[in-house]
Short mmCIF file of C-alpha atoms in Angstrom, two decimals:
data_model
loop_
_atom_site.label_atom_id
_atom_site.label_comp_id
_atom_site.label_asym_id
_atom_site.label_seq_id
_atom_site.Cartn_x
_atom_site.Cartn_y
_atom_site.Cartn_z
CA UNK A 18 171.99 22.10 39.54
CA UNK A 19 169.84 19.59 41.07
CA UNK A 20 168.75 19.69 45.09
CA UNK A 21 171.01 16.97 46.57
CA UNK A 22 169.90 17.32 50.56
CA UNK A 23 172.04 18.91 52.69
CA UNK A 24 176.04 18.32 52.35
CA UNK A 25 177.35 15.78 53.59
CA UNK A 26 180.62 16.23 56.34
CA UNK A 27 184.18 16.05 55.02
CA UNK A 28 185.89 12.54 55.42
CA UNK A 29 187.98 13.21 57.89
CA UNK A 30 185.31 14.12 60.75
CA UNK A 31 184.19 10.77 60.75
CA UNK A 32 188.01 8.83 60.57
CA UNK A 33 189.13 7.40 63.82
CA UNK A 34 192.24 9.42 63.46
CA UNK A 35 190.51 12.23 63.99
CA UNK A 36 188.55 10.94 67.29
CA UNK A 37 192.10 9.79 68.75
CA UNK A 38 192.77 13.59 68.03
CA UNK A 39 189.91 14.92 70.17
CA UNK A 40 190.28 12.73 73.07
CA UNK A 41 193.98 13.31 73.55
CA UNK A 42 193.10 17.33 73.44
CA UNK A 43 190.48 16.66 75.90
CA UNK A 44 192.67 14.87 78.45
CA UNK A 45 195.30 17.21 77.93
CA UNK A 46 192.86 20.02 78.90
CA UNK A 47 191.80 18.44 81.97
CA UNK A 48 194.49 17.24 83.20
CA UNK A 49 195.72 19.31 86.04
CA UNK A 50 192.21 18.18 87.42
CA UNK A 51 192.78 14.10 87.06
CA UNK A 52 196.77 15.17 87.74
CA UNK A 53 195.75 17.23 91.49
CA UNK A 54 193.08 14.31 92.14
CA UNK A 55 195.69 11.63 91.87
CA UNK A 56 198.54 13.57 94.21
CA UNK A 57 195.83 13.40 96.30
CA UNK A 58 193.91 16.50 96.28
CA UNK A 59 195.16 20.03 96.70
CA UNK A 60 198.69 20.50 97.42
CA UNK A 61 200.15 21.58 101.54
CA UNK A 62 200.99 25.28 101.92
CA UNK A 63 202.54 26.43 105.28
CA UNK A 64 200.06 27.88 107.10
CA UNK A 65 200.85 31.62 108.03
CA UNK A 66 201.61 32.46 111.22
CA UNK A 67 199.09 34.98 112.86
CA UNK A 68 200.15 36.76 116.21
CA UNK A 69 198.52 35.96 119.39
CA UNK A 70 196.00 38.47 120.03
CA UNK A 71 196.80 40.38 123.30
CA UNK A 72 193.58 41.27 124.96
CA UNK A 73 190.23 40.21 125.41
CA UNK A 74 187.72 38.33 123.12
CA UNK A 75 187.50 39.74 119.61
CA UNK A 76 184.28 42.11 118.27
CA UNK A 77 183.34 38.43 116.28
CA UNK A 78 183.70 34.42 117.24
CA UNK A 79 187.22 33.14 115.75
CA UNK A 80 185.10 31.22 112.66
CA UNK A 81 182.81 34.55 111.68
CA UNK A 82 185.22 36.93 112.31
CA UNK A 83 188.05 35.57 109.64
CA UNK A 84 185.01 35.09 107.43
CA UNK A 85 183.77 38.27 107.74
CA UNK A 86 186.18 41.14 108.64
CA UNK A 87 186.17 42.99 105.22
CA UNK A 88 182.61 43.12 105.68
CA UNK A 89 183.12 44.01 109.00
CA UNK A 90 185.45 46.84 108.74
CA UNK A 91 183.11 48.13 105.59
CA UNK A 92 180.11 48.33 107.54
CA UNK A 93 182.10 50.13 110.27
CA UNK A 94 183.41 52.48 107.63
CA UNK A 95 180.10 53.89 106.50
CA UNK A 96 178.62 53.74 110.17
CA UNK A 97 181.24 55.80 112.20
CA UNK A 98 182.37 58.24 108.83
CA UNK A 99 179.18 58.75 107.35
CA UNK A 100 176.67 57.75 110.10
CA UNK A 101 178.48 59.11 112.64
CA UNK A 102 177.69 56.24 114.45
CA UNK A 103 181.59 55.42 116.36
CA UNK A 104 180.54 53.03 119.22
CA UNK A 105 179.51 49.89 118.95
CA UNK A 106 176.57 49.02 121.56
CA UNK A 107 172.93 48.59 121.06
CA UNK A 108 172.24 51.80 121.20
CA UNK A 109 174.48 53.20 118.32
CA UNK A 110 175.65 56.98 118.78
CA UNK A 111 177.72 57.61 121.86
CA UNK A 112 176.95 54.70 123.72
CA UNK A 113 179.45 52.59 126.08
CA UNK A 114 181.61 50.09 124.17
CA UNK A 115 184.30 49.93 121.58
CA UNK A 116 185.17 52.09 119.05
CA UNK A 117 184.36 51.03 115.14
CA UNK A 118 188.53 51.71 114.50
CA UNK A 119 190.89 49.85 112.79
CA UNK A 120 193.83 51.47 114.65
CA UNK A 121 191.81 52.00 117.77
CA UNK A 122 189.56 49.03 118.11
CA UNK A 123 191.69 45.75 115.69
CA UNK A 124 194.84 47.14 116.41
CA UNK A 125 194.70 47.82 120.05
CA UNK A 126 194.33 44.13 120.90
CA UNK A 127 196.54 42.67 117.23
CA UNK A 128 199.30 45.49 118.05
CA UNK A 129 201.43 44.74 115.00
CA UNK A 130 199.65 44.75 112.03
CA UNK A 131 202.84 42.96 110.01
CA UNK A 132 202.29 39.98 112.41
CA UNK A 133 198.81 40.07 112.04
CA UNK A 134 197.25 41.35 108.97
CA UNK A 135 200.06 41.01 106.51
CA UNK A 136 201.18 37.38 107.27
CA UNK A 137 197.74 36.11 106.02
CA UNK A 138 197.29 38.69 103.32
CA UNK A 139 200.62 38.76 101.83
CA UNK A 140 200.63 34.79 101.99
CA UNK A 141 197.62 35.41 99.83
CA UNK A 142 198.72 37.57 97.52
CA UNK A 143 195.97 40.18 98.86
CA UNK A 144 196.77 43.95 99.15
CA UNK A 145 194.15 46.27 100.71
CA UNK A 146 194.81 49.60 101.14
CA UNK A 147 194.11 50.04 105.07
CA UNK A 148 197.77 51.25 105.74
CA UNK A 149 197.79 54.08 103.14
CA UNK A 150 195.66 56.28 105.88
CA UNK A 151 194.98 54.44 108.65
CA UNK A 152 198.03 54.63 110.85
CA UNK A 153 199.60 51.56 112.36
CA UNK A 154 201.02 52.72 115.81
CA UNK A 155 204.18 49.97 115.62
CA UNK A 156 204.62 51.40 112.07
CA UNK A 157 204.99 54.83 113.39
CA UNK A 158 206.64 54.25 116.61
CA UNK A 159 209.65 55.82 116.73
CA UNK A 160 208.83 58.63 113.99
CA UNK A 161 208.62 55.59 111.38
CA UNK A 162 206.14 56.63 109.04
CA UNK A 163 204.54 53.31 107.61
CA UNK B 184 134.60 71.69 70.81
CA UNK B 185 136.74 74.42 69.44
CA UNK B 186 139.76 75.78 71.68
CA UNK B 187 139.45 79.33 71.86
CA UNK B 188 142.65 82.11 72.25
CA UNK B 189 140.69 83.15 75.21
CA UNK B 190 140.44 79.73 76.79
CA UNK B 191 144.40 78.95 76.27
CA UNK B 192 145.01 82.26 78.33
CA UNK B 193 143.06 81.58 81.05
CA UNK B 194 144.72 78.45 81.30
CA UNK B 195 147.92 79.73 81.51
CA UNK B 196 146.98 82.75 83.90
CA UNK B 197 145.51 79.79 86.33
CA UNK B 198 149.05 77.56 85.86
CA UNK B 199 150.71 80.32 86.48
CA UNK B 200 148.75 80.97 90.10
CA UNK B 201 148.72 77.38 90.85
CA UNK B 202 152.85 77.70 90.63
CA UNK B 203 153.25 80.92 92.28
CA UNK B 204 151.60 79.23 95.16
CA UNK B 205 153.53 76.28 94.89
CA UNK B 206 156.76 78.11 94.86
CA UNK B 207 155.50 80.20 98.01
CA UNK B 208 154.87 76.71 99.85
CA UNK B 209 158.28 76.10 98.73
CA UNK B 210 159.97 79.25 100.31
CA UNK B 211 158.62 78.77 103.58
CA UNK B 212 159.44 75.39 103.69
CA UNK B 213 163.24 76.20 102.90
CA UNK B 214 163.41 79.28 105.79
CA UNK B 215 161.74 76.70 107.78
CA UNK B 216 164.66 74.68 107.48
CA UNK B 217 167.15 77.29 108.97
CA UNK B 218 165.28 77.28 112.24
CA UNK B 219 164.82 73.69 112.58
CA UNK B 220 168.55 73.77 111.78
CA UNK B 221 168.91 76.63 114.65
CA UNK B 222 166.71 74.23 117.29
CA UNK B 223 168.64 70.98 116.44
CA UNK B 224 171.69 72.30 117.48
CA UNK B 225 173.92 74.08 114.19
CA UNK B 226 177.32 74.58 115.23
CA UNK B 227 179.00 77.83 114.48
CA UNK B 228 182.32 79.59 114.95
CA UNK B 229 182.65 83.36 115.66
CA UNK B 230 186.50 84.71 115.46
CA UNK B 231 187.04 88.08 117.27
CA UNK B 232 189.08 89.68 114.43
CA UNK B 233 191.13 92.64 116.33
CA UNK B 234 191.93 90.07 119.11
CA UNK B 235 192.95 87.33 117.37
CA UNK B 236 195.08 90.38 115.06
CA UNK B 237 196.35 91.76 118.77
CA UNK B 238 197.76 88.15 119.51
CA UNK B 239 201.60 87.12 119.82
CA UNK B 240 202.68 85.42 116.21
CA UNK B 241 203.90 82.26 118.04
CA UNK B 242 200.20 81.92 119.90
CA UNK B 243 198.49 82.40 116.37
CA UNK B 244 200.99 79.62 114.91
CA UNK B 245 200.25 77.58 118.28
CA UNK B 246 196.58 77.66 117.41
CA UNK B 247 197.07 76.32 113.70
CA UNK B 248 199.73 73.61 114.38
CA UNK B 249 197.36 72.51 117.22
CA UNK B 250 194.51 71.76 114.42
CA UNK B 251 197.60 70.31 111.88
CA UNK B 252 199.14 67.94 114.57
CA UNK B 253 195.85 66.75 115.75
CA UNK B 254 195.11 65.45 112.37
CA UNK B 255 198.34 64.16 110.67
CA UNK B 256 197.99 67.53 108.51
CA UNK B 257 201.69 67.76 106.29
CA UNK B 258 204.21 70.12 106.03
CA UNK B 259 204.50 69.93 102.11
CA UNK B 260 205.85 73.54 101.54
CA UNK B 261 207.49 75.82 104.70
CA UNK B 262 210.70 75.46 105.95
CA UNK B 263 209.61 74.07 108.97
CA UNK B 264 208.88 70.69 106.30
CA UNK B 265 210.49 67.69 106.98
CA UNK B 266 210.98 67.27 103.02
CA UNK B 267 214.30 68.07 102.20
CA UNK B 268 214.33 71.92 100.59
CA UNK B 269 214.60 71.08 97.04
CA UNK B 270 211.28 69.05 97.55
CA UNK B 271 208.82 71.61 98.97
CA UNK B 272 206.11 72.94 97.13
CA UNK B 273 204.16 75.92 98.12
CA UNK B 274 201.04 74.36 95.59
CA UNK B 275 201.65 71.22 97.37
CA UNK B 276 200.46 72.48 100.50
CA UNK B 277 197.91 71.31 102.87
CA UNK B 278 196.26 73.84 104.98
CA UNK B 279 193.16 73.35 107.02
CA UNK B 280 193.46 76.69 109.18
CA UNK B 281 195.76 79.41 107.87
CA UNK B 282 196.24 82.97 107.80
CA UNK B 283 195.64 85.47 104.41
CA UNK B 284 195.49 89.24 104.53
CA UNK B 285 192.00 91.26 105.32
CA UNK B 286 191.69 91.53 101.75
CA UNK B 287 192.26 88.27 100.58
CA UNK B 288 189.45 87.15 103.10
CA UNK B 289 186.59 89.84 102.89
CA UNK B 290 187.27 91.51 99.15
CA UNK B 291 184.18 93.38 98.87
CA UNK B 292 183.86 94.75 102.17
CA UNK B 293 187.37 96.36 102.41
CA UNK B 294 187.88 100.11 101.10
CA UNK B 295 191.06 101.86 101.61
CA UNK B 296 190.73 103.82 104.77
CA UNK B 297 189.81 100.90 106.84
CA UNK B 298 191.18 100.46 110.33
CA UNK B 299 194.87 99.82 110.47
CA UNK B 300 193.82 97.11 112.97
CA UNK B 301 192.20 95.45 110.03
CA UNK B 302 193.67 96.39 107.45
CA UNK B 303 196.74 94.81 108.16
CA UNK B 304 195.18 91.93 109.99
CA UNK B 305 196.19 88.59 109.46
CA UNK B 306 192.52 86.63 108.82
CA UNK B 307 192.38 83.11 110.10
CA UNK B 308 190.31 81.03 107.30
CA UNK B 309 188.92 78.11 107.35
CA UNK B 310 186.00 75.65 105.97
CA UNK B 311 183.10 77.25 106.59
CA UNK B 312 180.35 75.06 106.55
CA UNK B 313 178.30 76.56 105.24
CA UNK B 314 174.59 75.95 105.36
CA UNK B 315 174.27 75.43 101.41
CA UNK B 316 177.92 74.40 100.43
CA UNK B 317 178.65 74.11 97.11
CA UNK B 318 181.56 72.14 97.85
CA UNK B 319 178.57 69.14 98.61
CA UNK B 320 176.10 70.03 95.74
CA UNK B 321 179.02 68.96 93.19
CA UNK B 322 180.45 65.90 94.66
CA UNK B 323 179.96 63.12 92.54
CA UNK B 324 180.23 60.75 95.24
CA UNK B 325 178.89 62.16 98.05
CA UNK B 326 182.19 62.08 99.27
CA UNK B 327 181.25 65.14 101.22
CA UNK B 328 177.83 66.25 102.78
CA UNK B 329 176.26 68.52 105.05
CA UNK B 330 175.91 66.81 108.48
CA UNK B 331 172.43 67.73 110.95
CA UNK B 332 174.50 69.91 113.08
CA UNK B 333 175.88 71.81 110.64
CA UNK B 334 179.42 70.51 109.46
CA UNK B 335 180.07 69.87 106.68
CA UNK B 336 181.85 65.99 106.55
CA UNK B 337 184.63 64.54 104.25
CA UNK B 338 184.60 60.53 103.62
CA UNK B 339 188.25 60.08 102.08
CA UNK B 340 187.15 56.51 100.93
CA UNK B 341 184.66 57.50 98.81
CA UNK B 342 186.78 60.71 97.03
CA UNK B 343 188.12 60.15 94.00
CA UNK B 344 190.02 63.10 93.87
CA UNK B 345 188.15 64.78 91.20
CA UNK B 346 188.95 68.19 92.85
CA UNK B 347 185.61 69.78 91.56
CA UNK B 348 184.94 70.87 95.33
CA UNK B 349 188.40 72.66 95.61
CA UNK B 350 186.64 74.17 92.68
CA UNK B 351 183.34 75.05 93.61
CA UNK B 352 184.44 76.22 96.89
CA UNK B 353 184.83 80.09 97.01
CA UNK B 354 186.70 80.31 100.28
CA UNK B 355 189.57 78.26 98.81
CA UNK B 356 189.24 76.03 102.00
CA UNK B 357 189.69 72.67 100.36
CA UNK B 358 193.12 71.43 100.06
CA UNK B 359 194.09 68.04 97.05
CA UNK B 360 196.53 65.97 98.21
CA UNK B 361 199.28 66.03 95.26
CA UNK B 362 201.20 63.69 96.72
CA UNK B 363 201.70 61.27 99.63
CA UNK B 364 201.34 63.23 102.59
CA UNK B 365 203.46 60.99 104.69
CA UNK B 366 207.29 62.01 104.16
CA UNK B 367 205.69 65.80 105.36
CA UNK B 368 205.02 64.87 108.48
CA UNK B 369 207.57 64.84 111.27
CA UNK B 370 205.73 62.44 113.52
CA UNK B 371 202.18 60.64 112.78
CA UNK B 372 199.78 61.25 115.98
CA UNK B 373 198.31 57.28 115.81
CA UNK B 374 195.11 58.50 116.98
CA UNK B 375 193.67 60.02 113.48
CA UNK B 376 194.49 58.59 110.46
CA UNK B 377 196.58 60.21 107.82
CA UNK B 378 195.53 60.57 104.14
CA UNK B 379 196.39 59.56 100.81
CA UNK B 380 197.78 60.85 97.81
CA UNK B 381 194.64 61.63 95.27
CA UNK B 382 191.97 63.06 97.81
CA UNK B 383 190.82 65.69 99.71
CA UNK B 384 190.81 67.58 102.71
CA UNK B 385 189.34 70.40 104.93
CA UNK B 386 188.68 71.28 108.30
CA UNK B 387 186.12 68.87 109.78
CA UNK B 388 185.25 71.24 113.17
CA UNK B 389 186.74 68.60 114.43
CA UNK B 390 183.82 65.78 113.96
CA UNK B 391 185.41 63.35 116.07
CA UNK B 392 185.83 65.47 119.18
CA UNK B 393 182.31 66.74 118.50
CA UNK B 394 181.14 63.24 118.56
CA UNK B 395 183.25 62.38 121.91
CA UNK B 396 181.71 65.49 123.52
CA UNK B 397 184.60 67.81 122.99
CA UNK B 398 185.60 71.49 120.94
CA UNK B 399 187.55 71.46 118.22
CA UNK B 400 191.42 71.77 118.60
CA UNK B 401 191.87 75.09 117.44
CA UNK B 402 189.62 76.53 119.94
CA UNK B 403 190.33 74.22 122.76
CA UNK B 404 194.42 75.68 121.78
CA UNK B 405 193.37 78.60 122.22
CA UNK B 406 191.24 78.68 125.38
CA UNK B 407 193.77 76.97 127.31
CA UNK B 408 196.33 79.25 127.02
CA UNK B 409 194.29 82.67 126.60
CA UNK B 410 190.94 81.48 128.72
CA UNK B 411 188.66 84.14 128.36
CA UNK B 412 190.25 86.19 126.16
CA UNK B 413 190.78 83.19 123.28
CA UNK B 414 189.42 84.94 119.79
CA UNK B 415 187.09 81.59 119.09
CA UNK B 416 184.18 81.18 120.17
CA UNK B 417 182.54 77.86 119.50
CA UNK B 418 178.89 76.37 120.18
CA UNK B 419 175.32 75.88 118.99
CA UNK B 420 173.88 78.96 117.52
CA UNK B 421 170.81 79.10 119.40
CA UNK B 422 172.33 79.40 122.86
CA UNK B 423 175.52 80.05 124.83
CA UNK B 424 178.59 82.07 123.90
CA UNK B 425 177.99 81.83 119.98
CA UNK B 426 174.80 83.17 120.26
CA UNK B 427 175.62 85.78 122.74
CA UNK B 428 178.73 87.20 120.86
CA UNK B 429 176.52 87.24 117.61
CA UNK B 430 173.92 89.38 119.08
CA UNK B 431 176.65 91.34 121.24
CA UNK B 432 179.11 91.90 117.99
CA UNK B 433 178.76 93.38 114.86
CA UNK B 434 179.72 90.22 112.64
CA UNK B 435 180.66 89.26 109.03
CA UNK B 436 181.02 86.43 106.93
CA UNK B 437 183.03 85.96 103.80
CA UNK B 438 181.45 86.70 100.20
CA UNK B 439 177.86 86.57 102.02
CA UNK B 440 176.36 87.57 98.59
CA UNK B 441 177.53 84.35 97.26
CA UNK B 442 174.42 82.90 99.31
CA UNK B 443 176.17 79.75 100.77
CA UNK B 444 175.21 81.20 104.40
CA UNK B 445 178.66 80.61 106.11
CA UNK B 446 178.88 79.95 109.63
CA UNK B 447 182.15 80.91 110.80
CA UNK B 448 181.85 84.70 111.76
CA UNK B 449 184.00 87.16 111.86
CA UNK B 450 183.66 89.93 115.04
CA UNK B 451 185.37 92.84 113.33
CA UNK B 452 183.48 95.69 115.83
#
């Protein structure tokens, strides 16, 4: 067989049929970007309404703390568990100051943690498992167990 | 040059010096540990067997549901359960104090003309914490570990419920939460969390009143309504009332050939 260079693409790759093909898939697959950019970028949700707090400034400013309370409450975790490290102060072991608790510390000042906790994270569609051990006192008030 | 028989033995008599002396350095490193343990301040428990066995049942069961109410511990099993009868499960239950016969709690060093006092006694058992636990050397995720002072520390977000400490343990002082504790508890002290279906749980000596200054809730039960006749003694073993009534009493501790060095003691003279 004689050496004719490499082969040469079907027809239809090069038809305008099949252009008009790929562009329509292409704006299809884009388009709930060019759709959300022209209803004018992203849609209103209600925002969820969070309890007043009842005491005293909170462990973090208002814009770090929302940022970084799972953080937060992790650090705490391995600090006053497995540091033994429970109040917060410079110091760190047994000095003056809060607590690192959930119930003792978050929920002494945000008293009802379906107010508080839940209306963001079930608005969000985010579950963590806090509650499963850690007791909330307006939960169990009354011999409620949750 | 040629490598003699002779010169291959010689090397191996001098490796096996050089490691004899290694291993020495080793030893008296490890003892070394126990007293630095002893000078940093190792807490211990030492239970005066006949008088705790001399006590009024309802004291003894005062002193246990002071330690389960303190800490959320359910009532999966007794009749005493919230959980309707036809839901209790004696293999379901949670026990971080509780009481088992003289022999269940010191097998080897029973024989059958011991004291009736003993004999017959009912042992209070608990964790241990021990100064090697085994319970710690086979976590897989350091979900448990031998604190400074000597007790030995649960994490409940790290356990995965593996249950190979409830295995390793030889005290039997390590209870698995089979299912959710919650619906065995008639009311939820706020101040300690519960726990979760899927982990673990033991006696803590009461970490967070240690760390707060306090004695554990079993003993502090106890001394308030016996004072100075309470059966528990609790403190640092190198001073005070632990280490007086261990160099005042003849004491024991459970399966002591096991080598785990328990430090909950057991005045039985």
């Amino acid at each position: 067989m004689t050496n004719s260079g490499p082969p040469r693409p079907p027809a239809y790759f090069a038809s305008r049929v099949f252009s008009i093909a790929v562009a329509v898939a292409v704006g299809l697959a884009t388009s709930p970007f060019w759709y959300g950019a022209a209803a004018g970028g992203r849609p209103a949700r209600p925002a969820p309404a969070i309890a007043e707090a009842a005491g005293e400034a909170c462990v973090l400013p208002l814009d770090r703390i929302r940022v970084e309370h799972p953080a937060l409450l992790a650090a705490w975790r391995d600090e006053a568990v497995r540091e033994g490290r429970r109040m917060r102060g410079a110091a760190g072991h047994g000095a003056a100051g809060l607590e690192k608790s959930l119930t003792g510390t978050c929920l002494r000042c945000h008293a009802d943690r379906a107010a508080f906790c839940d209306a963001c994270h079930t608005d969000l569609a985010v579950a963590p498992t806090c509650w499963e051990c850690h007791v909330d006192p307006a939960g169990v008030a009354g011999g409620g167990r949750r | 040059m040629t490598c003699t028989r002779r010169d291959v033995l010689r090397a191996i008599g001098l490796a096996a010096l050089g490691g004899a002396g290694l291993g020495g350095a080793g030893l008296r490193l490890a003892l070394a540990q126990d007293v630095r343990d002893a000078a940093h301040g190792r807490y211990a428990l030492v239970i005066d067997l006949p008088r705790w066995a001399g006590l009024d049942p309802a004291v003894r069961r005062r002193c246990v549901d002071a330690c389960h109410r303190a800490h959320n511990v359910p009532d999966l099993s007794t009749e005493r359960s919230p959980l309707p009868r036809a839901e209790r499960r004696e293999r379901h239950a949670i026990r971080w104090i509780r009481e088992v016969g003289f022999e269940a709690a010191f097998a080897a060093q029973g024989h059958p003309l011991l004291a009736a006092t003993l004999r017959e006694a009912a042992v209070p058992v608990l964790c241990n914490h021990c100064d090697r636990p085994p319970c710690v050397r086979v976590c897989p995720t350091r979900a448990t570990w031998r604190r400074d002072d000597g007790a030995v520390m649960m994490d409940m977000h790290r356990c995965i419920g593996c249950r190979y400490c409830v295995m390793a343990c030889p005290y039997g002082a390590r209870s698995f939460n089979f299912r959710d504790p919650r619906p065995g508890l008639a009311e939820i002290d706020p101040g300690f969390p519960t726990r979760t279906r899927g982990v673990v749980e033991k006696c803590s000596f009461c970490a967070e009143r240690l760390e707060a200054g306090g004695i554990p809730a079993c003993v502090e039960a106890l001394a308030a309504e016996l004072g100075e006749g309470s059966p528990f003694t609790f403190g640092q073993v190198g001073d005070g009332p632990v280490a007086r009534a261990l160099a005042e009493r003849f004491t024991i501790t459970r399966k002591p050939e096991l080598g785990t060095s328990p430090h909950v003691f057991y005045a039985v003279g």
